[in-house]
Amino acid sequence: MKIQRPRGTQDFLPEEMAKRRFIESKMRKTVESWGYQEIQTPIFESLYLFTLRSGDTIIDQSYIFDDKGGRKLILRPELTEPVTRLYVEKLQADPKPLKLYYFSNCFRYERPQKGRFREFWQFGVELIGSDRPEAEVEVIALASSVLDNIGLKGDLHVGHLGALRSLIGDLSDEQKNAIIRSIDKRDYEGLRTYLDEIGATALEENIRALIKSEDIKEARETVGDVPALERLEDISDQLDLYGISHKIDFSVARGLEYYTGMVFEIYAEGLGTENQICGGGSYRLAHLFGGEDTPSTGFAFGFDRVIMALGDIKLPQQTKVMIVSTKEQREWARTKVAPRIRKYFPTEVDLMDRDINGQLSRANAIGATHVVIVGERELQKGEEFVTLKGMKTGEQETLTMEEAIKRIRLDEV
Ligand code: HAM
């Protein structure tokens, strides 16, 4: 019987992994250059953390289990709530705003399809403690900068939940959330049925008009001059100053229930229905977890979708050295030459007792850029000597190890 990996999970082979790490490091560099610092939280949390505010959808989609002590636990479906828990536990006294980032796996029991997994990776930031529009704008600008730096184009849509809430303010929280959920799923039929069910049919026309509005002026015609629209206008003007193109979109409702104001999503081409590569917005959660009421803004990229949207990723060529030796010099090559070269470049030695030709084919197979040959002839010149062969040029020259290292370095630039 062959055992297969669980549905909705992924294996990453070395080549794929190298590409993922390459993109990940660019994303890290970007957020670090804006002053964000990395944190890590546990892979499972107390279930309670997510039942307070995430919403039913996310709970329905989660891996929930009891541990041997009878505690109700959950594999994290996202990171905003764990980060807020950590903030309340350990970082509340720190100078504001706090700028945190993470790259972690998340788990959602969804129906797997292209771009939708049960284990996937999120790369995200949380900017905690500022209520200013500048902070919200920075978070959006940062997401846009991440995309620029990895060379991916995305369509940025920015909205504000306050506009919709001003229309449905009289309903209960449960009803509001149900409406926001249908809008998030673009399930307008379901929305109509639900509004009929709760006796709020009259709201439909205005809700539809709002989510169809293409700009703030149009939205004002439906909801009037509410503060949410003023705020969104300010955010939009500031994004223009950054030179970040964006679309005002009141149908951005977000699937998670903790958002309180500005919300945004980024979509990439070529991914089919699961084209949302980033989602974020402003929220208040700290007071629910025993802390002080704290305004925060953040986003998370779906890293797997980012990688899919990038398609072919060209990695910079990496120097790799294979030490090739005659039988008699094998020990010397492995224990004295290789360690010296390995200090500077990834270096491999023969482990299969192959002859010179066999070792040279291995060098080809592993994509070695250079071969360092250690044989009788080299050692006769002195213990320091090796023959360096450039795999690209085919040129070879007998040099001291120090010279060989310098020569390999020169080939790198
Ligand atoms: P989210 O929109 O639920 O937001 O997830 C963020 C991103 O994770 C999505 O845009 C998508 O690219 C990716 N994603 C979600 N589910 C899957 C899946 N099943 N397979 C592959 N990728 C997926 C959040 O999680 C919020 N915590 C974001 C945030 C941070 N808001 C404020 N701060």
Short mmCIF file of C-alpha atoms and ligand atoms in Angstrom, two decimals:
data_model
loop_
_atom_site.label_atom_id
_atom_site.label_comp_id
_atom_site.label_asym_id
_atom_site.label_seq_id
_atom_site.Cartn_x
_atom_site.Cartn_y
_atom_site.Cartn_z
CA MET A 1 0.00 0.00 0.00
CA LYS A 2 1.30 3.40 -1.00
CA ILE A 3 0.68 6.13 1.51
CA GLN A 4 -0.25 9.44 -0.02
CA ARG A 5 -0.09 12.93 1.38
CA PRO A 6 -3.37 14.25 2.78
CA ARG A 7 -5.76 15.96 0.39
CA GLY A 8 -5.16 19.68 -0.01
CA THR A 9 -1.54 19.56 1.17
CA GLN A 10 1.60 20.09 -0.88
CA ASP A 11 5.09 18.59 -1.13
CA PHE A 12 7.84 20.89 -2.28
CA LEU A 13 10.75 19.43 -4.21
CA PRO A 14 14.18 21.09 -3.97
CA GLU A 15 13.74 23.18 -7.12
CA GLU A 16 10.34 24.46 -6.02
CA MET A 17 11.65 25.07 -2.53
CA ALA A 18 14.55 27.14 -3.84
CA LYS A 19 12.10 29.33 -5.77
CA ARG A 20 9.84 29.73 -2.76
CA ARG A 21 12.79 30.71 -0.53
CA PHE A 22 14.03 33.16 -3.15
CA ILE A 23 10.67 34.98 -3.29
CA GLU A 24 10.19 34.71 0.47
CA SER A 25 13.52 36.42 1.08
CA LYS A 26 12.56 39.30 -1.21
CA MET A 27 9.30 39.71 0.68
CA ARG A 28 11.11 39.64 4.01
CA LYS A 29 13.62 42.23 2.83
CA THR A 30 10.83 44.52 1.71
CA VAL A 31 8.89 44.51 4.97
CA GLU A 32 12.08 44.74 7.01
CA SER A 33 13.10 47.81 5.04
CA TRP A 34 9.85 49.43 6.24
CA GLY A 35 10.74 48.58 9.85
CA TYR A 36 8.66 45.44 10.43
CA GLN A 37 10.06 42.71 12.70
CA GLU A 38 9.37 39.03 12.48
CA ILE A 39 7.43 37.05 15.06
CA GLN A 40 6.26 33.47 15.30
CA THR A 41 3.29 32.00 17.14
CA PRO A 42 2.26 28.37 17.77
CA ILE A 43 0.79 26.26 15.02
CA PHE A 44 -2.20 25.47 17.27
CA GLU A 45 -4.07 27.78 19.58
CA SER A 46 -6.89 27.57 22.04
CA LEU A 47 -10.13 27.27 20.04
CA TYR A 48 -11.61 30.12 22.05
CA LEU A 49 -9.23 32.60 20.41
CA PHE A 50 -11.01 32.09 17.11
CA THR A 51 -14.59 31.74 18.30
CA LEU A 52 -14.67 35.27 19.71
CA ARG A 53 -14.68 37.18 16.45
CA SER A 54 -13.52 35.31 13.33
CA GLY A 55 -17.00 34.27 12.30
CA ASP A 56 -18.71 30.96 11.66
CA THR A 57 -17.22 30.39 8.22
CA ILE A 58 -13.70 30.25 9.50
CA ILE A 59 -14.66 27.98 12.39
CA ASP A 60 -16.52 25.65 10.02
CA GLN A 61 -13.38 25.51 7.91
CA SER A 62 -10.98 24.76 10.73
CA TYR A 63 -9.19 21.72 12.04
CA ILE A 64 -10.44 21.52 15.61
CA PHE A 65 -9.45 18.81 18.07
CA ASP A 66 -9.20 17.88 21.74
CA ASP A 67 -5.78 17.21 23.17
CA LYS A 68 -5.16 14.44 25.72
CA GLY A 69 -5.88 16.87 28.54
CA GLY A 70 -9.30 17.60 27.05
CA ARG A 71 -8.39 21.11 25.84
CA LYS A 72 -10.17 22.36 22.74
CA LEU A 73 -7.50 23.33 20.23
CA ILE A 74 -7.46 24.62 16.67
CA LEU A 75 -4.83 24.55 13.94
CA ARG A 76 -4.45 28.24 13.13
CA PRO A 77 -6.54 29.21 10.10
CA GLU A 78 -4.89 32.65 9.99
CA LEU A 79 -2.48 34.80 11.99
CA THR A 80 -4.17 38.08 12.89
CA GLU A 81 -5.80 36.69 16.00
CA PRO A 82 -2.72 34.81 17.24
CA VAL A 83 -0.65 37.97 16.72
CA THR A 84 -3.18 40.04 18.66
CA ARG A 85 -3.17 37.45 21.46
CA LEU A 86 0.61 37.67 21.58
CA TYR A 87 0.40 41.46 21.56
CA VAL A 88 -1.98 41.49 24.53
CA GLU A 89 0.13 38.94 26.43
CA LYS A 90 3.57 40.40 25.86
CA LEU A 91 3.78 43.61 23.84
CA GLN A 92 1.11 46.01 25.04
CA ALA A 93 3.60 48.20 26.85
CA ASP A 94 5.88 48.56 23.83
CA PRO A 95 6.16 51.89 21.99
CA LYS A 96 3.52 52.37 19.32
CA PRO A 97 3.00 51.65 16.58
CA LEU A 98 4.20 48.07 16.65
CA LYS A 99 5.23 46.70 13.31
CA LEU A 100 5.21 42.92 13.13
CA TYR A 101 5.43 40.43 10.31
CA TYR A 102 5.13 36.67 9.89
CA PHE A 103 5.57 33.89 7.39
CA SER A 104 3.69 30.83 8.58
CA ASN A 105 1.55 27.93 7.52
CA CYS A 106 -2.20 28.02 8.09
CA PHE A 107 -4.86 25.34 7.90
CA ARG A 108 -8.36 25.52 6.51
CA TYR A 109 -10.57 22.56 5.77
CA GLU A 110 -11.79 23.87 2.41
CA ARG A 111 -12.58 22.01 -0.78
CA PRO A 112 -9.17 21.85 -2.48
CA GLN A 113 -8.86 23.28 -5.97
CA LYS A 114 -6.35 25.29 -7.99
CA GLY A 115 -4.90 27.85 -5.57
CA ARG A 116 -6.91 26.59 -2.62
CA PHE A 117 -5.21 24.29 -0.15
CA ARG A 118 -5.85 22.86 3.27
CA GLU A 119 -2.33 23.79 4.33
CA PHE A 120 -1.07 27.05 2.85
CA TRP A 121 1.37 29.77 3.77
CA GLN A 122 0.63 33.35 4.67
CA PHE A 123 3.09 36.18 4.55
CA GLY A 124 1.61 39.07 6.49
CA VAL A 125 2.12 42.16 8.60
CA GLU A 126 0.22 43.76 11.47
CA LEU A 127 0.65 47.43 12.30
CA ILE A 128 -0.67 47.78 15.81
CA GLY A 129 -1.60 50.92 17.72
CA SER A 130 -2.26 53.64 15.18
CA ASP A 131 -5.67 54.92 14.23
CA ARG A 132 -4.33 57.32 11.61
CA PRO A 133 -5.15 57.09 7.92
CA GLU A 134 -1.38 57.30 7.28
CA ALA A 135 -1.00 53.94 9.02
CA GLU A 136 -3.69 52.36 6.86
CA VAL A 137 -2.11 53.86 3.78
CA GLU A 138 1.32 52.56 4.80
CA VAL A 139 -0.01 49.02 5.09
CA ILE A 140 -1.53 49.17 1.61
CA ALA A 141 1.58 50.83 0.18
CA LEU A 142 3.70 48.12 1.79
CA ALA A 143 1.65 45.36 0.15
CA SER A 144 2.05 47.14 -3.14
CA SER A 145 5.79 47.49 -2.60
CA VAL A 146 6.09 43.76 -1.85
CA LEU A 147 4.46 43.05 -5.20
CA ASP A 148 6.74 45.49 -7.03
CA ASN A 149 9.83 43.91 -5.51
CA ILE A 150 8.89 40.39 -6.53
CA GLY A 151 7.82 41.57 -9.98
CA LEU A 152 4.15 40.65 -9.73
CA LYS A 153 1.27 42.77 -10.97
CA GLY A 154 -1.93 42.85 -8.99
CA ASP A 155 -5.22 44.73 -9.06
CA LEU A 156 -5.70 46.59 -5.81
CA HIS A 157 -9.28 47.16 -4.63
CA VAL A 158 -9.89 49.31 -1.56
CA GLY A 159 -13.17 49.72 0.31
CA HIS A 160 -14.52 50.68 3.71
CA LEU A 161 -17.00 48.62 5.70
CA GLY A 162 -18.36 51.77 7.36
CA ALA A 163 -20.27 52.67 4.21
CA LEU A 164 -22.18 49.39 4.18
CA ARG A 165 -22.63 49.41 7.94
CA SER A 166 -24.26 52.84 7.73
CA LEU A 167 -26.94 51.23 5.56
CA ILE A 168 -27.53 48.20 7.75
CA GLY A 169 -26.80 49.79 11.14
CA ASP A 170 -30.18 48.90 12.60
CA LEU A 171 -29.78 45.16 12.10
CA SER A 172 -28.33 42.75 14.64
CA ASP A 173 -24.63 41.82 14.50
CA GLU A 174 -25.56 38.37 13.27
CA GLN A 175 -27.64 39.82 10.45
CA LYS A 176 -24.93 42.32 9.51
CA ASN A 177 -22.37 39.56 9.37
CA ALA A 178 -24.60 37.37 7.24
CA ILE A 179 -25.02 40.23 4.76
CA ILE A 180 -21.29 40.96 4.68
CA ARG A 181 -20.63 37.25 4.14
CA SER A 182 -22.89 37.06 1.08
CA ILE A 183 -21.27 40.16 -0.37
CA ASP A 184 -17.82 38.69 0.26
CA LYS A 185 -18.87 35.55 -1.62
CA ARG A 186 -20.49 37.67 -4.34
CA ASP A 187 -23.63 35.64 -3.66
CA TYR A 188 -26.19 38.32 -4.58
CA GLU A 189 -29.03 35.84 -4.99
CA GLY A 190 -28.38 34.58 -1.48
CA LEU A 191 -28.28 38.18 -0.28
CA ARG A 192 -31.70 38.91 -1.72
CA THR A 193 -33.21 35.77 -0.20
CA TYR A 194 -31.67 36.58 3.16
CA LEU A 195 -32.94 40.17 3.14
CA ASP A 196 -36.42 38.90 2.28
CA GLU A 197 -36.20 36.37 5.09
CA ILE A 198 -35.34 38.94 7.73
CA GLY A 199 -37.93 41.39 6.41
CA ALA A 200 -35.35 43.87 5.12
CA THR A 201 -36.16 43.69 1.41
CA ALA A 202 -36.15 47.47 1.20
CA LEU A 203 -32.40 47.51 1.88
CA GLU A 204 -31.52 45.55 -1.21
CA GLU A 205 -31.65 48.36 -3.69
CA ASN A 206 -29.31 50.56 -1.68
CA ILE A 207 -26.90 47.74 -0.88
CA ARG A 208 -26.73 46.84 -4.57
CA ALA A 209 -26.25 50.50 -5.51
CA LEU A 210 -23.45 50.87 -2.98
CA ILE A 211 -21.50 47.81 -4.04
CA LYS A 212 -21.84 48.83 -7.65
CA SER A 213 -20.50 52.35 -6.97
CA GLU A 214 -17.29 52.92 -8.85
CA ASP A 215 -16.11 55.88 -6.81
CA ILE A 216 -16.73 57.69 -3.58
CA LYS A 217 -18.93 60.32 -5.20
CA GLU A 218 -21.29 57.67 -6.44
CA ALA A 219 -21.33 55.98 -3.03
CA ARG A 220 -22.28 59.30 -1.42
CA GLU A 221 -25.42 59.35 -3.54
CA THR A 222 -26.50 56.15 -1.79
CA VAL A 223 -25.26 56.49 1.78
CA GLY A 224 -24.84 60.25 2.16
CA ASP A 225 -21.88 62.04 3.64
CA VAL A 226 -20.80 59.45 6.22
CA PRO A 227 -17.39 59.60 7.99
CA ALA A 228 -16.35 56.27 6.40
CA LEU A 229 -16.41 57.85 2.97
CA GLU A 230 -14.42 60.84 4.11
CA ARG A 231 -11.82 58.51 5.54
CA LEU A 232 -11.70 56.43 2.40
CA GLU A 233 -11.31 59.56 0.30
CA ASP A 234 -8.35 60.60 2.44
CA ILE A 235 -6.79 57.12 2.07
CA SER A 236 -7.37 57.16 -1.66
CA ASP A 237 -5.79 60.63 -2.03
CA GLN A 238 -2.74 59.50 -0.07
CA LEU A 239 -2.41 56.37 -2.22
CA ASP A 240 -2.42 58.64 -5.26
CA LEU A 241 0.48 60.57 -3.73
CA TYR A 242 2.39 57.30 -3.37
CA GLY A 243 1.58 56.69 -7.04
CA ILE A 244 -0.32 53.49 -6.22
CA SER A 245 -3.13 52.77 -8.63
CA HIS A 246 -6.22 51.37 -6.99
CA LYS A 247 -9.90 50.94 -7.50
CA ILE A 248 -12.50 52.03 -4.96
CA ASP A 249 -14.67 48.97 -4.47
CA PHE A 250 -17.46 48.63 -1.92
CA SER A 251 -17.97 44.97 -2.72
CA VAL A 252 -14.75 44.19 -0.82
CA ALA A 253 -16.35 42.83 2.33
CA ARG A 254 -13.75 40.26 3.57
CA GLY A 255 -14.62 36.83 4.88
CA LEU A 256 -13.42 37.39 8.43
CA GLU A 257 -15.67 39.27 10.79
CA TYR A 258 -13.20 41.37 12.75
CA TYR A 259 -12.72 44.19 10.26
CA THR A 260 -14.00 47.56 11.36
CA GLY A 261 -13.08 50.04 8.64
CA MET A 262 -10.82 50.15 5.61
CA VAL A 263 -10.54 46.82 3.80
CA PHE A 264 -8.57 45.86 0.72
CA GLU A 265 -7.84 42.94 -1.56
CA ILE A 266 -5.37 42.34 -4.34
CA TYR A 267 -6.11 40.07 -7.28
CA ALA A 268 -3.68 38.56 -9.75
CA GLU A 269 -4.32 37.29 -13.23
CA GLY A 270 -4.09 33.69 -14.34
CA LEU A 271 -5.25 32.05 -11.13
CA GLY A 272 -8.87 31.30 -12.03
CA THR A 273 -11.44 31.81 -9.31
CA GLU A 274 -8.93 31.78 -6.46
CA ASN A 275 -7.29 34.95 -7.69
CA GLN A 276 -7.13 36.83 -4.42
CA ILE A 277 -3.46 36.94 -3.52
CA CYS A 278 -3.73 39.37 -0.63
CA GLY A 279 -6.38 40.53 1.80
CA GLY A 280 -6.30 42.95 4.67
CA GLY A 281 -7.77 45.89 6.49
CA SER A 282 -8.27 47.60 9.82
CA TYR A 283 -9.64 45.83 12.86
CA ARG A 284 -9.95 45.97 16.62
CA LEU A 285 -9.44 42.72 18.49
CA ALA A 286 -7.15 43.40 21.45
CA HIS A 287 -9.99 44.35 23.84
CA LEU A 288 -11.69 41.02 23.13
CA PHE A 289 -8.57 39.17 24.27
CA GLY A 290 -8.28 41.01 27.58
CA GLY A 291 -6.26 43.98 26.39
CA GLU A 292 -7.00 47.61 25.75
CA ASP A 293 -8.99 48.61 22.71
CA THR A 294 -6.31 48.99 20.04
CA PRO A 295 -6.68 50.08 16.43
CA SER A 296 -4.68 47.88 14.06
CA THR A 297 -4.24 47.32 10.36
CA GLY A 298 -2.68 44.42 8.51
CA PHE A 299 -2.65 42.18 5.50
CA ALA A 300 -1.70 38.66 4.52
CA PHE A 301 -0.50 37.41 1.17
CA GLY A 302 -1.44 33.89 0.22
CA PHE A 303 2.14 32.84 -0.49
CA ASP A 304 1.24 29.74 -2.53
CA ARG A 305 -0.95 31.84 -4.80
CA VAL A 306 1.81 34.42 -5.18
CA ILE A 307 4.17 31.68 -6.33
CA MET A 308 1.57 30.33 -8.76
CA ALA A 309 0.88 33.80 -10.16
CA LEU A 310 4.59 34.41 -10.71
CA GLY A 311 4.80 31.36 -12.96
CA ASP A 312 8.37 30.81 -14.15
CA ILE A 313 10.80 32.08 -11.56
CA LYS A 314 14.37 32.49 -12.75
CA LEU A 315 16.80 31.93 -9.95
CA PRO A 316 20.20 33.63 -10.04
CA GLN A 317 22.82 31.02 -10.85
CA GLN A 318 24.42 29.64 -7.74
CA THR A 319 28.04 28.67 -7.60
CA LYS A 320 28.46 24.99 -6.81
CA VAL A 321 31.72 23.09 -6.64
CA MET A 322 32.32 19.36 -7.06
CA ILE A 323 35.60 17.93 -5.86
CA VAL A 324 36.83 15.23 -8.24
CA SER A 325 39.73 13.02 -7.24
CA THR A 326 41.67 9.91 -8.11
CA LYS A 327 41.22 6.89 -5.84
CA GLU A 328 44.48 7.44 -3.99
CA GLN A 329 43.72 11.09 -3.27
CA ARG A 330 40.09 10.51 -2.24
CA GLU A 331 40.61 10.91 1.52
CA TRP A 332 42.75 13.97 1.09
CA ALA A 333 40.19 15.55 -1.25
CA ARG A 334 37.30 14.84 1.10
CA THR A 335 38.89 15.86 4.39
CA LYS A 336 41.40 18.56 3.47
CA VAL A 337 40.41 20.18 0.16
CA ALA A 338 36.60 20.14 0.35
CA PRO A 339 36.33 21.76 3.80
CA ARG A 340 38.55 24.62 2.63
CA ILE A 341 36.47 25.34 -0.48
CA ARG A 342 33.19 24.77 1.36
CA LYS A 343 33.94 27.75 3.56
CA TYR A 344 33.23 29.89 0.51
CA PHE A 345 30.98 27.88 -1.84
CA PRO A 346 28.60 24.92 -1.61
CA THR A 347 30.88 21.94 -2.24
CA GLU A 348 30.26 18.26 -2.82
CA VAL A 349 32.53 15.22 -2.85
CA ASP A 350 32.19 11.73 -4.31
CA LEU A 351 30.36 9.30 -2.04
CA MET A 352 29.90 6.45 -4.52
CA ASP A 353 33.48 5.40 -5.19
CA ARG A 354 33.18 6.56 -8.81
CA ASP A 355 36.05 6.93 -11.24
CA ILE A 356 37.02 10.35 -12.61
CA ASN A 357 34.51 10.20 -15.47
CA GLY A 358 31.74 9.09 -13.14
CA GLN A 359 32.53 11.98 -10.81
CA LEU A 360 32.49 14.42 -13.74
CA SER A 361 29.03 13.23 -14.78
CA ARG A 362 27.88 13.67 -11.22
CA ALA A 363 29.23 17.25 -11.39
CA ASN A 364 27.07 17.80 -14.46
CA ALA A 365 24.07 16.19 -12.87
CA ILE A 366 24.14 18.43 -9.83
CA GLY A 367 24.73 21.54 -11.95
CA ALA A 368 28.21 22.23 -10.58
CA THR A 369 29.63 25.47 -11.93
CA HIS A 370 33.18 24.43 -11.10
CA VAL A 371 35.11 21.23 -10.62
CA VAL A 372 38.19 21.05 -8.43
CA ILE A 373 40.37 18.12 -9.43
CA VAL A 374 42.75 16.56 -6.92
CA GLY A 375 45.12 13.94 -8.32
CA GLU A 376 48.64 12.69 -8.29
CA ARG A 377 49.79 15.42 -10.66
CA GLU A 378 48.45 18.23 -8.46
CA LEU A 379 49.89 16.83 -5.26
CA GLN A 380 53.28 16.41 -6.82
CA LYS A 381 53.35 20.20 -7.25
CA GLY A 382 52.56 20.59 -3.57
CA GLU A 383 49.75 19.99 -1.09
CA GLU A 384 48.17 23.33 -1.87
CA PHE A 385 47.63 22.54 -5.52
CA VAL A 386 44.42 21.61 -7.32
CA THR A 387 43.17 21.86 -10.90
CA LEU A 388 40.19 24.16 -11.34
CA LYS A 389 37.84 23.51 -14.22
CA GLY A 390 35.09 25.95 -15.15
CA MET A 391 32.12 23.89 -16.31
CA LYS A 392 30.83 26.66 -18.56
CA THR A 393 34.10 27.44 -20.33
CA GLY A 394 35.66 24.00 -20.04
CA GLU A 395 38.94 25.77 -19.28
CA GLN A 396 41.18 24.26 -16.67
CA GLU A 397 44.23 25.45 -14.80
CA THR A 398 46.38 24.16 -11.97
CA LEU A 399 46.40 26.65 -9.11
CA THR A 400 46.80 26.84 -5.36
CA MET A 401 43.54 26.44 -3.44
CA GLU A 402 43.64 30.11 -2.51
CA GLU A 403 44.00 31.13 -6.14
CA ALA A 404 41.24 28.74 -7.12
CA ILE A 405 38.88 30.31 -4.57
CA LYS A 406 39.71 33.78 -5.92
CA ARG A 407 39.11 32.60 -9.48
CA ILE A 408 35.71 31.08 -8.60
CA ARG A 409 34.79 34.37 -6.92
CA LEU A 410 35.68 36.28 -10.08
CA ASP A 411 33.36 34.02 -12.08
CA GLU A 412 30.54 34.91 -9.70
CA VAL A 413 30.44 38.61 -10.59
P1 HAM B 1 -7.70 36.02 4.26
O1 HAM B 1 -8.21 36.82 3.11
O2 HAM B 1 -8.59 35.03 4.87
O3 HAM B 1 -7.23 37.08 5.33
O4 HAM B 1 -6.37 35.29 3.83
C1 HAM B 1 -5.29 36.02 3.28
C2 HAM B 1 -4.83 35.36 2.00
O5 HAM B 1 -4.50 34.01 2.24
C3 HAM B 1 -5.89 35.30 0.91
O6 HAM B 1 -5.92 36.50 0.18
C4 HAM B 1 -5.39 34.14 0.07
O7 HAM B 1 -4.42 34.59 -0.87
C5 HAM B 1 -4.72 33.25 1.07
N1 HAM B 1 -5.56 32.07 1.36
C6 HAM B 1 -6.65 32.00 2.14
N2 HAM B 1 -7.15 30.76 2.17
C7 HAM B 1 -6.37 30.01 1.38
C8 HAM B 1 -6.34 28.62 0.98
N3 HAM B 1 -7.25 27.76 1.43
N4 HAM B 1 -5.37 28.20 0.13
C9 HAM B 1 -4.43 29.07 -0.32
N5 HAM B 1 -4.39 30.38 0.02
C10 HAM B 1 -5.34 30.84 0.86
C11 HAM B 1 -6.63 36.74 6.51
O8 HAM B 1 -6.31 35.63 6.81
C12 HAM B 1 -6.34 37.93 7.40
N6 HAM B 1 -5.72 37.43 8.64
C13 HAM B 1 -5.48 38.95 6.72
C14 HAM B 1 -5.19 40.12 7.58
C15 HAM B 1 -4.05 40.36 8.26
N7 HAM B 1 -6.04 41.08 7.89
C16 HAM B 1 -5.46 41.93 8.73
N8 HAM B 1 -4.26 41.49 8.98
#
